[in-house]
Structure formats: C-alpha cells, structure tokens
Short mmCIF file of C-alpha atoms in Angstrom, two decimals:
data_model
loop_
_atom_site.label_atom_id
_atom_site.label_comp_id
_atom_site.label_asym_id
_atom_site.label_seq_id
_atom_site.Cartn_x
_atom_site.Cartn_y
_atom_site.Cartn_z
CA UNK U 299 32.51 89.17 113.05
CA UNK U 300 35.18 91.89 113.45
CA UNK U 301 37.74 88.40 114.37
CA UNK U 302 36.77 86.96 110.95
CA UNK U 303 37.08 90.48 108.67
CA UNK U 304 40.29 90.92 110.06
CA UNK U 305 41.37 87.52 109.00
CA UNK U 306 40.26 88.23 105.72
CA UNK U 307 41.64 91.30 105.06
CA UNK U 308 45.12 90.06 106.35
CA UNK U 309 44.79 87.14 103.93
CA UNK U 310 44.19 90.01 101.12
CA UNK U 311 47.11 91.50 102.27
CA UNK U 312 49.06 88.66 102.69
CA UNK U 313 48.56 87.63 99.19
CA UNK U 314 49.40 91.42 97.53
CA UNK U 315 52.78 91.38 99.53
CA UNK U 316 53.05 87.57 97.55
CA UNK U 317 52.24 89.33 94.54
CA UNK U 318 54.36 92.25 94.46
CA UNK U 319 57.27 90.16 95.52
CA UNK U 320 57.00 86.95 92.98
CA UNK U 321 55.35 90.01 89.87
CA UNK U 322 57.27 92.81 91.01
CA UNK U 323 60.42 92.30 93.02
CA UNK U 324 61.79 88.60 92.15
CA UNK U 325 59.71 88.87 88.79
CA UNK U 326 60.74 92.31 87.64
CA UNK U 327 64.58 90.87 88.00
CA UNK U 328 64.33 88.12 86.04
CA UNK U 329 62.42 90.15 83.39
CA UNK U 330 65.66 92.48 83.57
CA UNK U 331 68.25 89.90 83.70
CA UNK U 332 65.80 88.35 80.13
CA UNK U 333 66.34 91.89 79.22
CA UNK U 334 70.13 92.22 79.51
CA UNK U 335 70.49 88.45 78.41
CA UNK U 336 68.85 89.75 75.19
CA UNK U 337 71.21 92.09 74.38
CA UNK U 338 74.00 90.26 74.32
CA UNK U 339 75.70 89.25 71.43
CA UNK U 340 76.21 85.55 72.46
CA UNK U 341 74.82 83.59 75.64
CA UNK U 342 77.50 81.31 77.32
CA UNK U 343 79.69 80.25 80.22
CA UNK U 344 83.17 80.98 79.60
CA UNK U 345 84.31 77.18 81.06
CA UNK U 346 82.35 75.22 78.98
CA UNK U 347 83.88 77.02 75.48
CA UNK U 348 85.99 74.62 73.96
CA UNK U 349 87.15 76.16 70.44
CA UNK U 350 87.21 79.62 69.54
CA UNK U 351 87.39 80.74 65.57
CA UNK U 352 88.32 84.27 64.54
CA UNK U 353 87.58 83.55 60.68
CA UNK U 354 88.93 86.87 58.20
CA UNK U 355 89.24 86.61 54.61
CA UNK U 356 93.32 86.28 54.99
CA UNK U 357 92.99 83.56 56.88
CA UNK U 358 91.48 82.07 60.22
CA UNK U 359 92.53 81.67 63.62
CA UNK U 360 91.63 78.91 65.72
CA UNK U 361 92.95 77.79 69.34
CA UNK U 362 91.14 75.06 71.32
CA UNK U 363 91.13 73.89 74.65
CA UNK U 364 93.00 71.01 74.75
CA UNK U 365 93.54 68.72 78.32
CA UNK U 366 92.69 72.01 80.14
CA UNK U 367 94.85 73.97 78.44
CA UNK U 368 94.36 76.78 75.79
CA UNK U 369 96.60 75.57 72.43
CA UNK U 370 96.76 77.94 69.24
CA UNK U 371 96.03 74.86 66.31
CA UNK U 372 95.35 77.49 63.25
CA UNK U 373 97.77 79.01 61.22
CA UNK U 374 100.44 77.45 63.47
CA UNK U 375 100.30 75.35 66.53
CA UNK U 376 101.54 76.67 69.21
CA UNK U 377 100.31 77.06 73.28
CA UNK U 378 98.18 80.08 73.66
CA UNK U 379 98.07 82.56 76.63
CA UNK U 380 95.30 81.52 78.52
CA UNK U 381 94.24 85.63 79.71
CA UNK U 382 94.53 86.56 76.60
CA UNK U 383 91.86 84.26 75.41
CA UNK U 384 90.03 84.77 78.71
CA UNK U 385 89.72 88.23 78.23
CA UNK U 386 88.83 87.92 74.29
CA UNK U 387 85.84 85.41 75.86
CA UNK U 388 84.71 88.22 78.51
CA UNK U 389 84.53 90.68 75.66
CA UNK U 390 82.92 88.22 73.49
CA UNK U 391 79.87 88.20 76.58
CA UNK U 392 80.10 91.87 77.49
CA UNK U 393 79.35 93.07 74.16
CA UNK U 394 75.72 93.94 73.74
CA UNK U 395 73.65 95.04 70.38
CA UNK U 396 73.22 98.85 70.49
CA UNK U 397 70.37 98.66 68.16
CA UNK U 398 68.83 96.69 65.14
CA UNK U 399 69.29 98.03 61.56
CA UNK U 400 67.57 95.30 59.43
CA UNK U 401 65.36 92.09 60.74
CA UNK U 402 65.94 89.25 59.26
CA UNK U 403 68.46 90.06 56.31
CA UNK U 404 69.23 86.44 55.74
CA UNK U 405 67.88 86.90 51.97
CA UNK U 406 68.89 90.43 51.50
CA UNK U 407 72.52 90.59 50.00
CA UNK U 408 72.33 93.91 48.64
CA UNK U 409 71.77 95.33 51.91
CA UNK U 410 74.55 92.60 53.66
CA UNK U 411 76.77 94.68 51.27
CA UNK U 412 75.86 97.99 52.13
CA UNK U 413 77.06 97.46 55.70
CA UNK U 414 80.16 95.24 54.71
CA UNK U 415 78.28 92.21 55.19
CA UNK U 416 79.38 90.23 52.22
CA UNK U 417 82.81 90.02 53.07
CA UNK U 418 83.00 90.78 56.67
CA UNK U 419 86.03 91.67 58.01
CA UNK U 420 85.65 89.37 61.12
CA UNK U 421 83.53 86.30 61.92
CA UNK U 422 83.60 85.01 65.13
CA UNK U 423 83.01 81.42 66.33
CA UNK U 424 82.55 79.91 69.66
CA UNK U 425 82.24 76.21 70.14
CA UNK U 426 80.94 74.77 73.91
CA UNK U 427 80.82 71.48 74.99
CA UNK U 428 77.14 71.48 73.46
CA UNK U 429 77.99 73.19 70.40
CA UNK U 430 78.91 75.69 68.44
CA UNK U 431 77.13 79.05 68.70
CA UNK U 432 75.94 81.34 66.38
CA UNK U 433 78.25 83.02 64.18
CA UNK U 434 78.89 86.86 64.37
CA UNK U 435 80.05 88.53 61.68
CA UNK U 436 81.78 92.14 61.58
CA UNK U 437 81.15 94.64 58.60
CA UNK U 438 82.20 98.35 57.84
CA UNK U 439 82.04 101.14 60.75
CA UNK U 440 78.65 103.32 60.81
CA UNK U 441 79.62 107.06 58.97
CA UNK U 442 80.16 108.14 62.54
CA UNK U 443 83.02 106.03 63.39
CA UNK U 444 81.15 104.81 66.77
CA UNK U 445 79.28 101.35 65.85
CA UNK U 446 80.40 98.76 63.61
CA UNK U 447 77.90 96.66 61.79
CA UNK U 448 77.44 93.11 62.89
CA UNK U 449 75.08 90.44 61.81
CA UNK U 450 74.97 87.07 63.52
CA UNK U 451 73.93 83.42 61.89
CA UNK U 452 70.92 81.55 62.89
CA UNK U 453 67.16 81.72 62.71
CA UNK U 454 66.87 85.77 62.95
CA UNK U 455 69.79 86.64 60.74
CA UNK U 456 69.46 90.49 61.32
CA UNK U 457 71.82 93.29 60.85
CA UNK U 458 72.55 94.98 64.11
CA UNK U 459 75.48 97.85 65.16
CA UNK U 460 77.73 97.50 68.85
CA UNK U 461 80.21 100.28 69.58
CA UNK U 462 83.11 100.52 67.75
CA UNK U 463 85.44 100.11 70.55
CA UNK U 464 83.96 96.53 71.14
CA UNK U 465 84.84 95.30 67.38
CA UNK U 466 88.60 96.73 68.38
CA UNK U 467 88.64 94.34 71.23
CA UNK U 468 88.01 91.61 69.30
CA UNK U 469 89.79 92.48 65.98
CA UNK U 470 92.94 90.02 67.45
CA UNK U 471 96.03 88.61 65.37
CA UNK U 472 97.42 85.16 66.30
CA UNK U 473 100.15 86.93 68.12
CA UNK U 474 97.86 88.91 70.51
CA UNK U 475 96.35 85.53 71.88
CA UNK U 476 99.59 82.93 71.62
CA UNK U 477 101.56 82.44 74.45
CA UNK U 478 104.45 84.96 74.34
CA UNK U 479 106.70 84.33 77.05
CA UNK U 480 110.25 83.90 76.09
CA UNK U 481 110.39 80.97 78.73
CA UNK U 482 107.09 80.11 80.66
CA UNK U 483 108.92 79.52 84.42
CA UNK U 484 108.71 81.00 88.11
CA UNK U 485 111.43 82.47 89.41
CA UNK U 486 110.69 81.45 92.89
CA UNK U 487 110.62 77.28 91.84
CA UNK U 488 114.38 77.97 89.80
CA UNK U 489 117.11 76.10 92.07
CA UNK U 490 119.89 76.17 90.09
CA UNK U 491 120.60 78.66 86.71
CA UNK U 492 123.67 77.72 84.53
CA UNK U 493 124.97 79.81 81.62
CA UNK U 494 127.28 78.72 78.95
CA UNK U 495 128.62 80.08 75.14
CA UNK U 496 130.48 83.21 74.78
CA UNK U 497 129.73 85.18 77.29
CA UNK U 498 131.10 82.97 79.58
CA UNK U 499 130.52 80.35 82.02
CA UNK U 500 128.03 80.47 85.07
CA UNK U 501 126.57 78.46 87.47
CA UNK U 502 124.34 79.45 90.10
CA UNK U 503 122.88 77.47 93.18
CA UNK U 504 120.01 78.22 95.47
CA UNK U 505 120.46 77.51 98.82
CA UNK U 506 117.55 78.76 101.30
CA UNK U 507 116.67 82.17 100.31
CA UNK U 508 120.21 83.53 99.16
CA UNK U 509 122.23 82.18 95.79
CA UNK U 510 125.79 81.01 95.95
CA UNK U 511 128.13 81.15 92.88
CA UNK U 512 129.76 77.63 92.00
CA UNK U 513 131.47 79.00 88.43
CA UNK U 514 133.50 80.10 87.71
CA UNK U 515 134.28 80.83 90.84
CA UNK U 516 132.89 79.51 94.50
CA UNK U 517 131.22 82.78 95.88
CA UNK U 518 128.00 84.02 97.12
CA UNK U 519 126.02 85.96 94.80
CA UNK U 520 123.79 88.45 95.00
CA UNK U 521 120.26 87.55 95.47
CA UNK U 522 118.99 90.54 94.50
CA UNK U 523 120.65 90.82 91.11
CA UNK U 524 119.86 87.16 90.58
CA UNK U 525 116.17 87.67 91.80
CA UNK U 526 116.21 90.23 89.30
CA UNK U 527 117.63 88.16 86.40
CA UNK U 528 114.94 85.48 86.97
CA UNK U 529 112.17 87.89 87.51
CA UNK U 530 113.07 89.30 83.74
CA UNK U 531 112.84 86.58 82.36
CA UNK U 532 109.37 85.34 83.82
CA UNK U 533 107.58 88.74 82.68
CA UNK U 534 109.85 89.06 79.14
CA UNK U 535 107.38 88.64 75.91
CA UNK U 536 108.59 87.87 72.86
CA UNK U 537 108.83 90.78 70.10
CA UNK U 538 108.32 88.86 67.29
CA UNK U 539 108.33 85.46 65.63
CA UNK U 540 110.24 85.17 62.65
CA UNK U 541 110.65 81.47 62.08
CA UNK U 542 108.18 78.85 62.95
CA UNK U 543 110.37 75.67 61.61
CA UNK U 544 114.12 76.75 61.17
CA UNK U 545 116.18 73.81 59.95
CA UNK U 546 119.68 74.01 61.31
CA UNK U 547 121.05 76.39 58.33
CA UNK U 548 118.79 78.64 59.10
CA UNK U 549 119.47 78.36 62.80
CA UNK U 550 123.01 79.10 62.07
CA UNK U 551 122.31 82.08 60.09
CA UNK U 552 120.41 83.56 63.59
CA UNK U 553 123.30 82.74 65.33
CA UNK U 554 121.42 80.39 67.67
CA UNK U 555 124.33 77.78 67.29
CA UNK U 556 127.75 77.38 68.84
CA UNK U 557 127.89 81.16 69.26
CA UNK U 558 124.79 81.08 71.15
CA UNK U 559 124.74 82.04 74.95
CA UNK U 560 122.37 79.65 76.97
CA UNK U 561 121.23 79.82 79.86
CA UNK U 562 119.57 76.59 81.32
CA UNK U 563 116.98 76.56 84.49
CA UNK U 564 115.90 73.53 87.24
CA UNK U 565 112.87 74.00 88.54
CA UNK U 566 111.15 72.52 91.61
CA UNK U 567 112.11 68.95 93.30
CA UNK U 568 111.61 67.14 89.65
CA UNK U 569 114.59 69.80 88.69
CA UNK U 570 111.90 69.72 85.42
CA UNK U 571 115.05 72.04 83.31
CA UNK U 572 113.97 74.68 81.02
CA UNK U 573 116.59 75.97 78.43
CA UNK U 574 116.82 79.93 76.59
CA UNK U 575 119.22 80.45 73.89
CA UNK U 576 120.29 83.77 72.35
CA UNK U 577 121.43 84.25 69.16
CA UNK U 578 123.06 87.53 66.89
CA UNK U 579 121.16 91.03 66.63
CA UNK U 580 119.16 91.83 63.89
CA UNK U 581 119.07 95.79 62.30
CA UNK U 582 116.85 96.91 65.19
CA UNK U 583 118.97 96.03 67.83
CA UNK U 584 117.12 93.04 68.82
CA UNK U 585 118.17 89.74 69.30
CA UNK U 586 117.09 86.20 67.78
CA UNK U 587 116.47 84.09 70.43
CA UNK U 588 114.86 80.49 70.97
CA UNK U 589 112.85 78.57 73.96
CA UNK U 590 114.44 74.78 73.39
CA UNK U 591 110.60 73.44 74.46
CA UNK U 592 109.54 74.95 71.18
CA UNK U 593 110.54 74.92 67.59
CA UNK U 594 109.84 78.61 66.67
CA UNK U 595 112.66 81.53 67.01
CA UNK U 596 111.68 84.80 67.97
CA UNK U 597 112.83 88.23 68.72
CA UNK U 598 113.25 89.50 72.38
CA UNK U 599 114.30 92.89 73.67
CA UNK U 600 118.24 94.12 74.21
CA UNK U 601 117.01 94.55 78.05
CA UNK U 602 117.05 91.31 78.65
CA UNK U 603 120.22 90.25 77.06
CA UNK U 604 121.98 92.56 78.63
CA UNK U 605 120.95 91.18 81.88
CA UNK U 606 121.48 87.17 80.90
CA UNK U 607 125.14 88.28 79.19
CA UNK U 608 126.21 90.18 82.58
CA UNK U 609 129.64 89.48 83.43
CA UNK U 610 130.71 87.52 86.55
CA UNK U 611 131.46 90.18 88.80
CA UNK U 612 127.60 91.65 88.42
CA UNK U 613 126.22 88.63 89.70
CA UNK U 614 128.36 88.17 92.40
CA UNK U 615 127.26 90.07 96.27
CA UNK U 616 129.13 92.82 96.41
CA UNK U 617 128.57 92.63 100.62
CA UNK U 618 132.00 91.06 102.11
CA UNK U 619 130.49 90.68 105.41
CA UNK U 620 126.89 88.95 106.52
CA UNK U 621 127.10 90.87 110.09
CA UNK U 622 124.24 89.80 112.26
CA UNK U 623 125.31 92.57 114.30
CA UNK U 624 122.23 91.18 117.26
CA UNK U 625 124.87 88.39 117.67
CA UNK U 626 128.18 90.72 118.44
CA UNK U 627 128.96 91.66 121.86
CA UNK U 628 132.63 91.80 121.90
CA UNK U 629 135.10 94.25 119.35
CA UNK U 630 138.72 93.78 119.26
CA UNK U 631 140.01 96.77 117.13
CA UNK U 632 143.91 96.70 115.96
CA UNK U 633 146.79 99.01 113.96
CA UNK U 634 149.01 96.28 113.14
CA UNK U 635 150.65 94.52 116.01
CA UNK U 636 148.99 96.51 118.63
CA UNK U 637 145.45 96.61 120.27
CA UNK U 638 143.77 99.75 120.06
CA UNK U 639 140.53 99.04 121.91
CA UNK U 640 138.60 96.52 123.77
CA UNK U 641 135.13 96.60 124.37
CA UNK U 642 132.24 94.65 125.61
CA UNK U 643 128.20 95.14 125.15
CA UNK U 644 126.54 94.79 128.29
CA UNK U 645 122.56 93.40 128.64
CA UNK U 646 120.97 96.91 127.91
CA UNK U 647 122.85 97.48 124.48
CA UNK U 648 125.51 99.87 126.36
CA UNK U 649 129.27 99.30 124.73
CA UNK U 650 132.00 99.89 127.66
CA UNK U 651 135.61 99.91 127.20
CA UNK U 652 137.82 96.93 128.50
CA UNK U 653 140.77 97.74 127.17
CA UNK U 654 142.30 100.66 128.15
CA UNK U 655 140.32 100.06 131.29
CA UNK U 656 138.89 102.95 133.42
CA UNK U 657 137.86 104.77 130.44
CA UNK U 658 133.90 105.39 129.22
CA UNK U 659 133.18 104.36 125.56
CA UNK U 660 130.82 106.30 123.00
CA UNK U 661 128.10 103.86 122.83
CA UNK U 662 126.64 105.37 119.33
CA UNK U 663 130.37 105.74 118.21
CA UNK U 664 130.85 101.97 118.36
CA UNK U 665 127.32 100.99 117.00
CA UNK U 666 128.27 103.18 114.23
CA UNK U 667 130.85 101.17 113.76
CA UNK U 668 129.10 98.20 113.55
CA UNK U 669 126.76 99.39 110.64
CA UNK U 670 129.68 101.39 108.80
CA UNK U 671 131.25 97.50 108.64
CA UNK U 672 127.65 95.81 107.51
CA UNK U 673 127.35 98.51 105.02
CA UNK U 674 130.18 97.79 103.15
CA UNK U 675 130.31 97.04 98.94
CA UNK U 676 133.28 96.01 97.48
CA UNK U 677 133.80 98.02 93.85
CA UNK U 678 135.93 95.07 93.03
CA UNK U 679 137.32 92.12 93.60
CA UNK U 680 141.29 89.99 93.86
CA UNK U 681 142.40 86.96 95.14
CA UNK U 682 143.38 87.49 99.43
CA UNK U 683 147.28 87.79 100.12
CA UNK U 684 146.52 87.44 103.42
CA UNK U 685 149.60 89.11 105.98
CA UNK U 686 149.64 91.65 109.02
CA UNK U 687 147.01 93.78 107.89
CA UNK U 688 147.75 97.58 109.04
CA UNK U 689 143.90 97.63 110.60
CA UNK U 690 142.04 94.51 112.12
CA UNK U 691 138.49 94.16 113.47
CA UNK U 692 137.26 91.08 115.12
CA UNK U 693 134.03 90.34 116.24
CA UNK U 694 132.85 88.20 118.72
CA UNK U 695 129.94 86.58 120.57
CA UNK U 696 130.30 85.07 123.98
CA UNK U 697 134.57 85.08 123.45
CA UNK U 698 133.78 83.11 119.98
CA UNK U 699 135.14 84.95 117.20
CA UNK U 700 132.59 85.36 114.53
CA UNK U 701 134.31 87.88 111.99
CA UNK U 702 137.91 88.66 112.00
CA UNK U 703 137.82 91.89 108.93
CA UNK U 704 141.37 92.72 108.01
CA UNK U 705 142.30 96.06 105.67
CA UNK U 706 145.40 96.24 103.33
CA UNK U 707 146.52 99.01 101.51
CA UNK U 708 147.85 97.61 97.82
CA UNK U 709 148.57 99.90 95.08
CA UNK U 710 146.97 102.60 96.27
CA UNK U 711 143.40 100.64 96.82
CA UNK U 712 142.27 99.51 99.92
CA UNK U 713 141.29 95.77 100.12
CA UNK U 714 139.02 93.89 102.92
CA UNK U 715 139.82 90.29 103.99
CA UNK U 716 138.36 88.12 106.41
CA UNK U 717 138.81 84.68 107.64
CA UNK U 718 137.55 81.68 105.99
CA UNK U 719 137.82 83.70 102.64
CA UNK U 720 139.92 83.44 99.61
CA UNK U 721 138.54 86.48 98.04
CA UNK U 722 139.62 90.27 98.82
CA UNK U 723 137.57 92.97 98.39
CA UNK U 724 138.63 96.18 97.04
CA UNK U 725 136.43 99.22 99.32
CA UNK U 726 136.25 102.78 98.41
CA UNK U 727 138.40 104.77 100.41
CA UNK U 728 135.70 107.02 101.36
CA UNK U 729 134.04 104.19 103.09
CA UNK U 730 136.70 103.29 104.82
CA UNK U 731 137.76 106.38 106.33
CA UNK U 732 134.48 105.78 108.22
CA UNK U 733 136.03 102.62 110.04
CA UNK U 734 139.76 103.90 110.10
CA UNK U 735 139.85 105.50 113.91
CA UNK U 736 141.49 106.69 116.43
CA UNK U 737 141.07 105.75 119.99
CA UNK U 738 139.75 108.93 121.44
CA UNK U 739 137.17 109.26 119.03
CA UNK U 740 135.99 106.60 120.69
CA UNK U 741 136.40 107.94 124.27
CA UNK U 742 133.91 109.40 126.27
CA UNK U 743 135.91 112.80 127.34
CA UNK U 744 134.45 113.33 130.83
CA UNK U 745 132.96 116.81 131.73
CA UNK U 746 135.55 119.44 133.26
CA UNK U 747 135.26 120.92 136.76
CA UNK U 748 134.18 123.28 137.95
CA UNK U 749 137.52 124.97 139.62
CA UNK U 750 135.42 127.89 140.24
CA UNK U 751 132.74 126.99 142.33
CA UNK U 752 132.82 126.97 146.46
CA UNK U 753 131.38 124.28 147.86
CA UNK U 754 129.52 125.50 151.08
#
C-alpha cells in the first residue's frame, strides 16, 4: 500500500514539474517573445527583404536587392552601401510601439490630421520574398518632442507613438544609404598603382610585401607611404554628388578632362583595373572628382588629393640601406685609402678587433654602429658620382660582401652611396656624425695598474 501511494504521488509530482515547465518556464517564454513580437513595428527576417521604399511627399526612395547585391533604383540608380541599408533594416525591427493613441483610425481623417497623418512625412515600405509588409507611416512629433506619431496600413489601421529618436534613424536621404566610396577597392588585392596628368607620372609595383618605383624613376618606394595612399582611398567617402549624367562639356567645365590627374589600380590575379580621376576645386576647397565604373561626379575631400598629387620624392623610401643586421658578421671601416678597423662577430654576438690586432673592441660601440647605419633617411636625393669616398663601410657575411656604404661630402651636404645603386642619398649631418669615428672610440682602453700595490 505505502509502494503504490508513493507511486502515485510521484506521478502527481511528476506531472506538476511537466506543468510548470511546458505553462510556466518554456510557456511563459514564448508568451514573452508573443509579447515583444507584438510590439514591434514590423515582423521580418532581414535576408529575405528584397525592396525597401522610403516614400516622402518630395519624392521616394527605393533600392532593391538585386543578384545579392543592394542597388539604389529610385531617384537615381546607383549601387547602395549594403550597412547602411543593413542598419536602416535593424532599426526598422528594433523599433517597438510605445503606446496606442487611436484603434482603428482607418476612417477617421480628422484625427489622421491631427497627428500629421494626412501627409506623413515618411512612409516606409518593406517588400520580402513573400510580400510586401505593412506600410508605416510617420506624422508630427508628440508636444513633448519624445514620440513621433506613426500609423501603419493593414487590417488594424491605428495611430500609435515610438520615440522620437527611432523616427531620426529612419528619416534617411538617398545619400545616407548609396554607396559612397570614391573607389570601392582593397588596398591589400592592389598590385600595381599608376598615376598620370599633371601632377606627373607614376608607376608603382608590388612585389611581396614592399613596393618598388618603376616611373619615373626605378627605385624602391616606401611601403608605408604607399600603404597609406591606398588605405585613403579605400575608407574616402564622397562629399557630395553634383552631377549624375555629365556630358563631356560639362566634364570639361569640372576639369575632369586632359587636366585631370588619374590614378589607375590592378587588383588581384584578374589585374580587374579600377580607375579615379580628379578634376579642379570648387569655392570650398574641394575637388570634383569621378570613379570611371560610374557615370556620376562627385566631390571628395582636399586630404585625399593631397595624398594622390604627392610628388615623386614622397613616395619614394627614404631608407638607403635594407640592413639585416642578423646576417653581418664582418665590418671593414675606411678614411679614404686607408683601413681604419677590422672586426669580426664571434658565435655569442661579441665584436673583436682584427685589424689592428691585439686590441679589445667596444662590443655596444660597434652594434651601435650597426643600427646608427639601418636608421638612416635620406632628406633628399641625386644621381651617385661614385669616386674615393672620404669614409667607407662594408659589410659582410661569411667574407661575402653584402653592403659596401660610401659617404661624400658635395657642396656642403653629405651624400650616401652604395653598390649596386645609381641613386645618392643626401643624410643630415647630424646623423652622420653618429657613424663618422675615430678608432679609439672604438677601443676598449684596458684598466690601469695598480703601481701602488705590493704583491705579498
């Protein structure tokens, strides 16, 4: 008897722990997740949208997803930025009624006008792949400036109010959601960057991770000005559009002809090439500028002309040597004619003096050395002269020499040459003092002794 009650009363139990969890627990969510569904101002999943309308009495705005792609097709056509509209679509589903102010006003235009009804100021559209949704459309602000008055299409027409700050979220122009990057590329898939019109010739080649110069001049460049180049114009927006269909006087008048500087871009293994022109300034110190992949011209910011007008010189590394210093185990340092010093690097890292023999080296002196030399910028730059240069460095691996770094003084300016080179580099003197040395400031002076003391 006990056996059987016990049964039963863990059956009972069994089925109030079933209860609470499927009423309660799993129930009581879904009744909340009903609840917050019910709020919102539309229910749907941001992938399946397909057309989004943003319908004021000026005009509408329309973009559609076309072959995965966002596309502006209303008032102009034109490729849309795909966050932008992303974001307007998460606002769109974040946005929840506040409260209702009238139920069911479908009949009631007096009171549609009292709360800016009959000519909203916004209507919004959104189209799935199973249809379009119910409008929403956006009146006048409440007298307290923190709800704006909405009413949406459909069965239950009513009048309801969100927070103000939601309508500004969605109060967008066309030029908020097109695409507004003055060229839509990655720096890090650019191989080769060419620049031609008045501000000169360039051409630039990528070669591993660093960037060589090929006009108009052969020299490396510097990566990290060229990096930086690239990287402005991948995050650069346009200002404004000012033309949507300029015919070629009106291209002429923008400057955007044979005055024009252009700069044109190969990207990836396809070398797909994307083109940039910039035209004249307008009164705000702008410039007109145009994307060749698109008709429209547009106004971009001084910043980045001034970086894709740079002269020569900027884009060029202003590093004479690449010293992997790891590498270097020998330094033969000259005045002229003459050897100075010898010395060697031995396994632990220790520099020792071959030349004059017998003597100790400063270890840190000569590494010092060694990054004083990989340090180096050149202020400016001439064609070599080559010649017995007054100081000589070479630098070695294994009795190889890897770097032979010549100085000449010329007019008063000190120039670095190397071999293999048909540049010269003019270095500030300042820097150069660092390298220009003596012998015994190299030396190791040994300790004195002690004359004094009495051995016992």
């Amino acid at each position: 008897m006990k056996l059987k009650t016990n049964i039963i009363i863990g059956a009972i139990f069994a089925l109030l722990l079933a209860f609470v969890y499927f009423h309660e627990i799993r129930g009581g969510q879904e009744r909340r997740q009903a609840a917050e569904r019910s709020k919102q101002l539309l229910d749907f999943n941001e992938s399946e949208v397909e057309r989004l309308a943003l319908i004021r009495p000026e005009g509408s705005i329309e973009v559609e997803r076309i072959e995965g792609q966002w596309r502006v097709v209303l008032p102009v056509e034109d490729g849309a930025d795909g966050e932008a509209i992303a974001r307007y679509l998460r606002n769109i589903a974040e946005s929840e009624r506040e409260k209702v102010i009238v139920d069911s006003a479908d009949a009631l235009s007096a009171e549609t006008a009292e709360y800016g009804l009959d000519r909203p100021r916004l209507g919004i559209l959104v189209e799935t792949e199973e249809g379009a949704l119910d409008t929403l459309f956006f009146g006048t602000d409440a007298p307290t400036d923190r709800y704006t008055y909405v009413k949406q299409s459909g069965s239950n027409p009513e009048i309801f109010v969100v927070r103000a700050w939601r309508y500004d979220n969605l109060d967008k122009s066309v030029f908020d959601l097109r695409d507004r990057r003055v060229l839509a590329l990655s720096k890090a898939e650019v191989t080769e960057a060419s620049r031609a019109g008045i501000s000169g010739p360039v051409s630039l080649r990528k070669e591993g991770a660093d960037w060589l110069l090929q006009e108009p001049i052969v020299a490396r460049a510097s990566t990290e000005v060229v990096d930086g180049l690239l990287g402005k114009i991948e995050t650069s927006e346009i200002s404004e559009f000012v033309d949507e269909a300029p015919d070629g006087e009106a291209l002429v008048a923008y400057g955007l002809d044979s005055r024009a500087v252009e700069w044109s871009f190969s990207l990836g293994q396809d070398r797909v090439e994307k083109r940039l022109s910039i035209g004249s300034e307008d009164d705000e110190g702008r410039y007109y500028a145009r994307d060749e992949s698109r008709p429209q011209v547009f106004l971009v910011d001084s910043t980045l002309v001034q970086k894709l007008t740079q002269e020569v010189t900027a884009l060029r590394s202003k590093k004479p040597l690449q010293v992997d210093r790891d590498r270097i185990n020998r330094m033969e340092y000259r005045r002229g004619p003459a050897m100075v010093f010898i010395t060697e690097k031995d396994t632990s890292g220790v520099w020792n003096l071959q030349d004059p023999p017998g003597q100790k080296a400063k270890s840190w002196k000569l590494n010092a050395l060694l990054t004083d030399l990989q340090s180096l910028e050149a202020t400016g730059f001439a064609v070599a002269q080559g010649g017995e240069p007054p100081l000589g460095v070479r630098l070695m691996e294994d009795g190889q020499s890897l770097h032979y770094v010549q100085f000449f003084l010329r007019d008063g300016e000190i120039y670095l040459e190397q071999d293999g080179d048909s540049h010269a580099y003019k270095i500030d003197t300042d820097a150069f003092a660092d390298i220009d040395m003596e012998l015994d400031e190299v030396l190791q002076i040994p300790e004195p002794v002690d004359s004094t003391r009495v051995d016992e």
